[in-house]
C-alpha atoms as a printed R data frame, in Angstrom:
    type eleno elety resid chain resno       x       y       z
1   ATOM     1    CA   UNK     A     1 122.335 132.901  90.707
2   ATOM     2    CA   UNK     A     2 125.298 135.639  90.126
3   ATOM     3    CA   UNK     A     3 126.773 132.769  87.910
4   ATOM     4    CA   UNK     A     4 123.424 132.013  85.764
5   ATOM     5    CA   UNK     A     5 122.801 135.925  85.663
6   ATOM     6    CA   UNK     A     6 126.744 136.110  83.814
7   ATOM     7    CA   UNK     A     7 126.085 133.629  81.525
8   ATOM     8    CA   UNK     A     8 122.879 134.454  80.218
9   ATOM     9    CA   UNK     A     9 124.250 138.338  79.561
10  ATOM    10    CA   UNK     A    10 128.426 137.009  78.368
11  ATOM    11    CA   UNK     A    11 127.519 133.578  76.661
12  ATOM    12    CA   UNK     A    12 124.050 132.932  75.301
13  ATOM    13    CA   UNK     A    13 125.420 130.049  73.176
14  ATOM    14    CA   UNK     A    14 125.360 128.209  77.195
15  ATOM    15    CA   UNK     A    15 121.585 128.714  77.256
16  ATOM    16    CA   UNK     A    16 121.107 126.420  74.416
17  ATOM    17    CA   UNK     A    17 123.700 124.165  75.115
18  ATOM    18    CA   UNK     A    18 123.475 123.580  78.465
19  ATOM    19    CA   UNK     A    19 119.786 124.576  79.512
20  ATOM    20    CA   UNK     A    20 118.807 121.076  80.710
21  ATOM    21    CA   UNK     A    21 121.716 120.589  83.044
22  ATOM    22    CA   UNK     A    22 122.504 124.079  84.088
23  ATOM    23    CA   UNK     A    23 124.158 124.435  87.619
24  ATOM    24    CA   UNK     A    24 122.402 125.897  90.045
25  ATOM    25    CA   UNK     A    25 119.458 124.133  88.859
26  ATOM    26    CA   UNK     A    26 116.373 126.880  88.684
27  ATOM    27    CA   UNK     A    27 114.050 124.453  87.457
28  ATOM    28    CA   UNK     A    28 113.315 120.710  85.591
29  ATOM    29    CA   UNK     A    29 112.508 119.833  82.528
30  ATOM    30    CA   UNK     A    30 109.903 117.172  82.865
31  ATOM    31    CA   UNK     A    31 110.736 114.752  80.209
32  ATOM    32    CA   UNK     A    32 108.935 111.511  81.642
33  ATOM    33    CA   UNK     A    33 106.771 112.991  84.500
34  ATOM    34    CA   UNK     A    34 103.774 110.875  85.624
35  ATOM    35    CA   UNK     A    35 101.817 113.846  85.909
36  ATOM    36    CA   UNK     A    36 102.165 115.124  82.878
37  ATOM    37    CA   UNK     A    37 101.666 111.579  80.810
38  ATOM    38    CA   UNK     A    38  98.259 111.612  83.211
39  ATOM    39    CA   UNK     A    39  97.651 114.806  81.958
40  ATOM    40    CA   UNK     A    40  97.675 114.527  78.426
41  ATOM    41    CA   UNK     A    41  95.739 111.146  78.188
42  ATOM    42    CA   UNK     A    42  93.109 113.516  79.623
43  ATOM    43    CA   UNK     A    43  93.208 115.815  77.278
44  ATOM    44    CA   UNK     A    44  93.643 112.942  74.678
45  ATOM    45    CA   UNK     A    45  90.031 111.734  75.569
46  ATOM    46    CA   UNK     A    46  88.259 115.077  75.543
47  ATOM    47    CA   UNK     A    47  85.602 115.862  72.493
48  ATOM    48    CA   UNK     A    48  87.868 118.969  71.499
49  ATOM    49    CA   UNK     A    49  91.438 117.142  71.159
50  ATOM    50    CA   UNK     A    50  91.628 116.972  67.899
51  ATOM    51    CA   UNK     A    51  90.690 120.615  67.197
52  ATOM    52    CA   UNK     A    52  91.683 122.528  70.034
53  ATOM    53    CA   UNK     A    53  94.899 120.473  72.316
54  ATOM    54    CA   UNK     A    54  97.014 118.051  69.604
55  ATOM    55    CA   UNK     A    55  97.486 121.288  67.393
56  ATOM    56    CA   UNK     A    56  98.572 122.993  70.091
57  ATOM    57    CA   UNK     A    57 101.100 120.348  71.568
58  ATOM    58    CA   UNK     A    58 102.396 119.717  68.074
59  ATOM    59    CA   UNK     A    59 104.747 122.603  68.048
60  ATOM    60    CA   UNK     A    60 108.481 122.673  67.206
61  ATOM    61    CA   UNK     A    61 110.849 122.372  70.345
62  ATOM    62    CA   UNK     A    62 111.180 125.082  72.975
63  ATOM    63    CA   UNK     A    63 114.282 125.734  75.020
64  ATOM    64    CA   UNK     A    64 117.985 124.360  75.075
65  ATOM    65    CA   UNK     A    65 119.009 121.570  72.752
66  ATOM    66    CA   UNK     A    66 118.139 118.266  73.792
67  ATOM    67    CA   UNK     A    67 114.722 118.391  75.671
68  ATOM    68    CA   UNK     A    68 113.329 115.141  74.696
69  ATOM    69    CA   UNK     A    69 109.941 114.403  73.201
70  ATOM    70    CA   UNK     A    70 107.047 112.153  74.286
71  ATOM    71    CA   UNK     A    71 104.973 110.465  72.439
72  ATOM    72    CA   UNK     A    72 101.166 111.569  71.511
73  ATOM    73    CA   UNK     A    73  98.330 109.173  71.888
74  ATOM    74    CA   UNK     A    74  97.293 107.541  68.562
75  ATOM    75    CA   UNK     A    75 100.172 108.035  66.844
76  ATOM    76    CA   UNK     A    76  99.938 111.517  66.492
77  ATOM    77    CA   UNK     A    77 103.612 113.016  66.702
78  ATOM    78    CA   UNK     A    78 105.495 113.903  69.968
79  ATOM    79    CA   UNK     A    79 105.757 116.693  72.097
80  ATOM    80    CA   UNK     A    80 107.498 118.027  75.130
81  ATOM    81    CA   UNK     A    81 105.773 116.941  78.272
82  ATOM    82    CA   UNK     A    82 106.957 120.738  79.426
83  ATOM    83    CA   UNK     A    83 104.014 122.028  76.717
84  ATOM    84    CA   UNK     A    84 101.553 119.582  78.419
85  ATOM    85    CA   UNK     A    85 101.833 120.954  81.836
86  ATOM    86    CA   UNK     A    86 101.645 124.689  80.265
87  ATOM    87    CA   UNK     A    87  98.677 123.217  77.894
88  ATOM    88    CA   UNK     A    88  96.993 122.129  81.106
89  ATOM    89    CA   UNK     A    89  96.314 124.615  82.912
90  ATOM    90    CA   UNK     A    90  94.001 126.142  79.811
91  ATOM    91    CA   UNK     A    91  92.749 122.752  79.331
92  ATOM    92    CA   UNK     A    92  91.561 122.483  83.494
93  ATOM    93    CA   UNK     A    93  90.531 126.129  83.320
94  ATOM    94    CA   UNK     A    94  87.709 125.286  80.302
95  ATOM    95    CA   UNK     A    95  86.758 122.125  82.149
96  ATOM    96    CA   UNK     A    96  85.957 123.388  85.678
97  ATOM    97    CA   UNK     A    97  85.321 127.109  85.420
98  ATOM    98    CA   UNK     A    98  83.974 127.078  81.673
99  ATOM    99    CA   UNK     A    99  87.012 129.445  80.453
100 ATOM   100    CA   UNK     A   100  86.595 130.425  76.565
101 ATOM   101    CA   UNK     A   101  88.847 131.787  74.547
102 ATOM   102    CA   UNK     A   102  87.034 134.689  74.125
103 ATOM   103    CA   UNK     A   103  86.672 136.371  77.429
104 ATOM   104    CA   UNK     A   104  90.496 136.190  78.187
105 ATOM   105    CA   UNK     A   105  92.321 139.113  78.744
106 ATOM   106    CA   UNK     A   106  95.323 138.756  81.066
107 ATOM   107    CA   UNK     A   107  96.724 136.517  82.214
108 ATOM   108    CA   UNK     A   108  99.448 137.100  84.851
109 ATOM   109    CA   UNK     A   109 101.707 134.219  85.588
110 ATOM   110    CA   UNK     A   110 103.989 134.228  88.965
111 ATOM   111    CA   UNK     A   111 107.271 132.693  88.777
112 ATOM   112    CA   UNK     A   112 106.983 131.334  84.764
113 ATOM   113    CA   UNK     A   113 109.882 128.003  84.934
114 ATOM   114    CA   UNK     A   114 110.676 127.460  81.481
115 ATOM   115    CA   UNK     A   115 108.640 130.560  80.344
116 ATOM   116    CA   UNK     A   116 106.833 127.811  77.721
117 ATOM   117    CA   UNK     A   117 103.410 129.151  78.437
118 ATOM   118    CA   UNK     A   118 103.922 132.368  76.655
119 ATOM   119    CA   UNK     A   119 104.593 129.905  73.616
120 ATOM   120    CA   UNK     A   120 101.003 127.881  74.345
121 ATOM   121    CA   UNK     A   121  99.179 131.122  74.946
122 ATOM   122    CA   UNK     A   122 101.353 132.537  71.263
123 ATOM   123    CA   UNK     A   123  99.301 129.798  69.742
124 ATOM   124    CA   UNK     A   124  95.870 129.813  71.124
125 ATOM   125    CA   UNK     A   125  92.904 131.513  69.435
126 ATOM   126    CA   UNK     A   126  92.300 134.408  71.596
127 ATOM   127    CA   UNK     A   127  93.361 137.705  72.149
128 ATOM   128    CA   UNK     A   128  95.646 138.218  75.339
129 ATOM   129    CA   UNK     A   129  98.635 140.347  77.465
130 ATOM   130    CA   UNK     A   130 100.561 137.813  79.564
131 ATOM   131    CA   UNK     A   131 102.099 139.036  82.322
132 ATOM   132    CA   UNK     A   132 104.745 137.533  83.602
133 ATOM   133    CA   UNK     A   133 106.475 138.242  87.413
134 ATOM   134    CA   UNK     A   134 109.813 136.436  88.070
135 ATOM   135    CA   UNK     A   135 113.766 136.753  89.219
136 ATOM   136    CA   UNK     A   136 115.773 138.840  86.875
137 ATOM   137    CA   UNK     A   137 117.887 135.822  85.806
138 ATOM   138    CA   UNK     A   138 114.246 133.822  84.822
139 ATOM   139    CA   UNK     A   139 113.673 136.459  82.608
140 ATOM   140    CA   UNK     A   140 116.288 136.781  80.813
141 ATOM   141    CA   UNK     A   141 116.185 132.882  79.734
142 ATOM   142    CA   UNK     A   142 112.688 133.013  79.166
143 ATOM   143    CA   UNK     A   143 113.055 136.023  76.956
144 ATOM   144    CA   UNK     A   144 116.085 134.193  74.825
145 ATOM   145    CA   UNK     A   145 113.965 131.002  74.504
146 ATOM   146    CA   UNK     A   146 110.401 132.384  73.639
147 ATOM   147    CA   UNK     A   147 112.287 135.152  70.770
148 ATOM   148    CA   UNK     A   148 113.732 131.781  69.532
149 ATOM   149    CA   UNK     A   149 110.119 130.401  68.763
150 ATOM   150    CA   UNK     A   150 108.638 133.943  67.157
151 ATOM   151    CA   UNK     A   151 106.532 135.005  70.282
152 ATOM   152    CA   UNK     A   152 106.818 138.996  71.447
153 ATOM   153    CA   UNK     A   153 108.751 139.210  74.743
154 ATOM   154    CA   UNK     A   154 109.401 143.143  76.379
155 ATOM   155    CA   UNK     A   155 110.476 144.106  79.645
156 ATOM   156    CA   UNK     A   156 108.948 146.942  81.584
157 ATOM   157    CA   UNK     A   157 111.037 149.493  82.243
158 ATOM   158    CA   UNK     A   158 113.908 148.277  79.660
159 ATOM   159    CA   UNK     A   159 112.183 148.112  76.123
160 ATOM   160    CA   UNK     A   160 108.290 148.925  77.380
161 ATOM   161    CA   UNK     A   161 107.231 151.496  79.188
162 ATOM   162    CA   UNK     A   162 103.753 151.054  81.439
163 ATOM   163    CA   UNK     A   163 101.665 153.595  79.375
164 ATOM   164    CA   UNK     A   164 102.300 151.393  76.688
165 ATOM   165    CA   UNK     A   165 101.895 147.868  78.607
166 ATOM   166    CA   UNK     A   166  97.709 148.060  78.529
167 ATOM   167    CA   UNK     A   167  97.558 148.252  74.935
168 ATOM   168    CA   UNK     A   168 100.012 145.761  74.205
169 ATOM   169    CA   UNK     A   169  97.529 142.735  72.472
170 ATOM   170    CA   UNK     A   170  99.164 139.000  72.031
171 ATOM   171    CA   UNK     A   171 102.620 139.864  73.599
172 ATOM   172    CA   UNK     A   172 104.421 138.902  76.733
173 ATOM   173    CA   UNK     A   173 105.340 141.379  79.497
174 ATOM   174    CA   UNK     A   174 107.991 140.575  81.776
175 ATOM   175    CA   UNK     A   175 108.403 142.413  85.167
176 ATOM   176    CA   UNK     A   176 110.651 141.656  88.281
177 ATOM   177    CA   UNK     A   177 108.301 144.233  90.126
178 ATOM   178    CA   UNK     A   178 104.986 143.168  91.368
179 ATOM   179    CA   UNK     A   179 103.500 146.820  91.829
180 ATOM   180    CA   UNK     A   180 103.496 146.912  88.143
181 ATOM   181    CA   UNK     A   181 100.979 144.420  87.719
182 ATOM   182    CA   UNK     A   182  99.219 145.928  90.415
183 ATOM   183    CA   UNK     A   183  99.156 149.147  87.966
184 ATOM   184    CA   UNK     A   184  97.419 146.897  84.902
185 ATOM   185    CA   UNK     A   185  94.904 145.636  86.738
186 ATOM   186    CA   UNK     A   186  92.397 148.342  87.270
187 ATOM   187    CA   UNK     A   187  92.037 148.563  83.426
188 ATOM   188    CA   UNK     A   188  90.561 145.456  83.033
189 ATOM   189    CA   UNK     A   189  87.345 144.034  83.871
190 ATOM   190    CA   UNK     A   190  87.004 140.934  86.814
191 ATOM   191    CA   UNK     A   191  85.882 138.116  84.373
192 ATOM   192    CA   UNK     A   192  88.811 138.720  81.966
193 ATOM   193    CA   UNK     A   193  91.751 137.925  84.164
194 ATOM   194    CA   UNK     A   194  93.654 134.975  85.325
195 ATOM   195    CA   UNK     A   195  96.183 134.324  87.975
196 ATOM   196    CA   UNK     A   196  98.563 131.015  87.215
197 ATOM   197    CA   UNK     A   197 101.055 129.781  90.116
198 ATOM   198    CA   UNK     A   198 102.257 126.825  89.630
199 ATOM   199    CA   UNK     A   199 104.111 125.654  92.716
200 ATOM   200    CA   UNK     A   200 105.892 129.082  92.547
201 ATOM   201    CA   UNK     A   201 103.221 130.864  95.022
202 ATOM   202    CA   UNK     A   202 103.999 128.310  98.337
203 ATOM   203    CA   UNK     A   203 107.534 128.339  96.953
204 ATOM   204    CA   UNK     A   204 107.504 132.238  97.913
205 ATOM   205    CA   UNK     A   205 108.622 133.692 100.782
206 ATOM   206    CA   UNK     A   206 106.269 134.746 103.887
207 ATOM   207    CA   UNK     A   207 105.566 138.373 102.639
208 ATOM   208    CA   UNK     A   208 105.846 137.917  98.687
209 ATOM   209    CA   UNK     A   209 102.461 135.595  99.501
210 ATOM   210    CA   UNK     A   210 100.934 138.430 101.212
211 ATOM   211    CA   UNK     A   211 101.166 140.675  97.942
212 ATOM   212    CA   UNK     A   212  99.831 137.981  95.910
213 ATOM   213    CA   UNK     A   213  97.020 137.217  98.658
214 ATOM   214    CA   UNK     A   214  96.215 141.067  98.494
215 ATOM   215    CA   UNK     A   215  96.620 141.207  94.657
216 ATOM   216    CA   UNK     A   216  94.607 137.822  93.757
217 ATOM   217    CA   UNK     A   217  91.045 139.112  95.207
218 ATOM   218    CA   UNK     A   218  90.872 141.013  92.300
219 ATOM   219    CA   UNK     A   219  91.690 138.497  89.529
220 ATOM   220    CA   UNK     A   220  88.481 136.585  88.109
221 ATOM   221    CA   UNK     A   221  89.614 133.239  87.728
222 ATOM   222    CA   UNK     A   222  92.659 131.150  89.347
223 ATOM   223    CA   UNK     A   223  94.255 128.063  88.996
224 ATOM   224    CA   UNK     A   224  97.268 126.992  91.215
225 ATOM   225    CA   UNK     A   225  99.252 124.212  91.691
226 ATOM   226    CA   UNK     A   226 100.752 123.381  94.926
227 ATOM   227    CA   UNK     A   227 102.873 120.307  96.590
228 ATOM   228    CA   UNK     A   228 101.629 118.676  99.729
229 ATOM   229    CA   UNK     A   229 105.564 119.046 101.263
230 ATOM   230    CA   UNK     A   230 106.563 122.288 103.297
231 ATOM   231    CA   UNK     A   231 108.832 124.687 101.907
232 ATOM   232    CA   UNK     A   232 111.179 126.459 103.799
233 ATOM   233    CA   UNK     A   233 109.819 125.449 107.185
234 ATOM   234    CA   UNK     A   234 106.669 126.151 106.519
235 ATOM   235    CA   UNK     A   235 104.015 123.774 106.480
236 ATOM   236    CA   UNK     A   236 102.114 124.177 102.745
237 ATOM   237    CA   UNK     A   237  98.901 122.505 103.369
238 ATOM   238    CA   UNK     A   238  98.104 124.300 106.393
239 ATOM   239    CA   UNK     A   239  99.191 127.432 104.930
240 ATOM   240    CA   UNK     A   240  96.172 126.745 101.786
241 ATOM   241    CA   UNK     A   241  93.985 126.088 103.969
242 ATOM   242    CA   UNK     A   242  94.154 128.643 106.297
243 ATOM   243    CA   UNK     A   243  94.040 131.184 102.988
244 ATOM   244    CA   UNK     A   244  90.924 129.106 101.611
245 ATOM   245    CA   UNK     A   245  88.967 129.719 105.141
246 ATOM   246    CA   UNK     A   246  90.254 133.378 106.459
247 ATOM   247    CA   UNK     A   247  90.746 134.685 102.348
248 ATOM   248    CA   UNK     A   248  90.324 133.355  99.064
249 ATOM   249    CA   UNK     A   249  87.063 131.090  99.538
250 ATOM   250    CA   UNK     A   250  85.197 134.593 101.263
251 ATOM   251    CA   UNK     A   251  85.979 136.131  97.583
252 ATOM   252    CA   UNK     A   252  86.309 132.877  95.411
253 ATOM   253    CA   UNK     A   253  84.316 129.445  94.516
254 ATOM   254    CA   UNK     A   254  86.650 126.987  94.720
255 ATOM   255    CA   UNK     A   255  87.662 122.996  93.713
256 ATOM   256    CA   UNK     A   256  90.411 121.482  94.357
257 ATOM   257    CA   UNK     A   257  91.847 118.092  93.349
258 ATOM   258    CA   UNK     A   258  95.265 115.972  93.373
259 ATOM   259    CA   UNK     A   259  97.943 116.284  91.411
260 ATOM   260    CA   UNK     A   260 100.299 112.921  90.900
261 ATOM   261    CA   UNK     A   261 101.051 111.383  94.056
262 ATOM   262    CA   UNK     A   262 102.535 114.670  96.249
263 ATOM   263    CA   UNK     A   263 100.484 118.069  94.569
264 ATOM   264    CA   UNK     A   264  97.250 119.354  94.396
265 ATOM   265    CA   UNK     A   265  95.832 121.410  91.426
266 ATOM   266    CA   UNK     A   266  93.298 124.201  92.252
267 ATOM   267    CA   UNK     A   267  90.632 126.421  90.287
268 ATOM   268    CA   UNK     A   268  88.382 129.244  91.408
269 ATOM   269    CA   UNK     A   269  86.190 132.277  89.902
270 ATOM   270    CA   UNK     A   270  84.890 135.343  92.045
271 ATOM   271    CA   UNK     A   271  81.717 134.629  93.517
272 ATOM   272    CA   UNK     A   272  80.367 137.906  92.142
273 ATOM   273    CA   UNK     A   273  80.578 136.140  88.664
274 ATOM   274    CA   UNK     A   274  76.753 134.992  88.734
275 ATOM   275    CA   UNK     A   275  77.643 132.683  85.818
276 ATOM   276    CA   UNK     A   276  80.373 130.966  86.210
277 ATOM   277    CA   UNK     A   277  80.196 128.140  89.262
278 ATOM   278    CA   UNK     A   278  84.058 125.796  88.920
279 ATOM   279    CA   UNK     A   279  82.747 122.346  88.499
280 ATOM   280    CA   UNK     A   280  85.363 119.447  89.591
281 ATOM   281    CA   UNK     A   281  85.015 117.107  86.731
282 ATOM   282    CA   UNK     A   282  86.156 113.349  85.755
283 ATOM   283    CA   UNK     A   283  87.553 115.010  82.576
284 ATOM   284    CA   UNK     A   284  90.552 116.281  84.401
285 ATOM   285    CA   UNK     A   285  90.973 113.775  87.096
């Protein structure tokens, strides 16, 4: 990690020309996941695809040189299979907890990968702060890739101070210090936050997962994504479930459903929402 940090600071020209294949590896491109393809001829099929999803997928390239492109259904273009998975989790969100892009607010995303969804959420039409928690190094690439692409990218305590972080409206906040999205959320109200992990939370170590655990009751909707593989010893399924029955399900409806052949995918609102009841639907497997 000391190498990636020296690089990112000494030669940015490596983040573009080496990004895909970057020793130590910090994360994958998916350029021909089975997920993903499963995930976009979902989205392909839904009523609002041609409106809402293929504008948003059809987007100029994100990230180091090279990432290939995948084909859209029907002819349509090609996009990076990275943008579908970010896509999805918007997509899922409207189909099993009724999410609308007006009653988002923030959304705080732990441990962002490529950093892409501060792109998809750049070009969605709603208001939002995005919040995003991750290693030093992380940020820094994300930061370099998302400025390349025209989206608004600070850092707390380097070029944005925290009085100034709740008014900030369609930007992305970076922070390497989970108190300080502790400090945002009393400003906003239950039903217009979201938490997004994807694998990152049961890739965390023992007590990072007990902030988030702590920190999550008071977010209004979820949606994780988890692998059905320990991690570091520890065993990930029984780890969910013992949060769904001693936790999260006392504060949170809940569905859950697979993802590929080794993940799971999960969505929940606040049972104090008296609206809002996740529905597990055909439309997203």
């Amino acid at each position: 990690m000391n190498f990636l940090t020296h690089n990112l600071q000494h030669k940015c020209q490596d983040i573009d020309a080496k990004g895909r294949l970057w020793a130590p590896l910090v994360f994958v491109w998916p350029e021909n996941s089975w997920p993903s393809r499963s995930q976009l001829e979902l989205m392909s099929a839904n009523e609002e695809w041609d409106g809402t999803w293929l504008p948003l997928l059809k987007k100029p390239n994100y990230g180091p040189l090279g990432v290939r492109r995948y084909p859209l259904p029907r002819n349509s273009g090609a996009t990076q299979l990275d943008r579908v998975q970010h896509a999805w989790v918007f997509f899922a969100m409207v189909q099993v907890t009724g999410l609308s892009f007006d009653n988002l607010g923030l959304v705080f995303e732990f441990g962002a990968g490529t950093g892409q969804m501060a792109s998809v959420l750049h070009d969605l039409p709603f208001p939002y702060l995005h919040v995003v928690y991750d290693m030093p190094p992380m940020l820094l690439t994300q930061r370099h890739w998302c400025r390349k692409v025209g989206v608004a990218v600070r850092i707390l305590g380097h070029d944005l101070e925290m009085k100034d972080a709740a008014r900030c409206v369609n930007e992305t906040v970076q922070t390497r210090q989970l108190s300080d999205v502790a400090q945002l959320l009393p400003n906003r109200a239950f039903s217009d936050t979201l938490f997004v992990a994807t694998y990152s939370f049961t890739e965390a170590d023992l007590d990072t997962r007990t902030q988030i655990v702590q920190m999550t009751r008071q977010f209004g909707r979820m949606y994780l994504m988890f692998a059905t593989t320990a991690w570091d010893g520890i065993d990930t399924l029984g780890y969910m479930r013992h949060w769904l029955s001693t936790s999260l399900g006392h504060t949170h409806r809940v569905c859950t459903w697979k993802h590929g052949a080794r993940g799971f995918q999960l969505a929940a609102v606040r049972r104090d929402d008296a609206v809002v009841r996740p529905r597990c639907r055909p439309s997203v497997g």
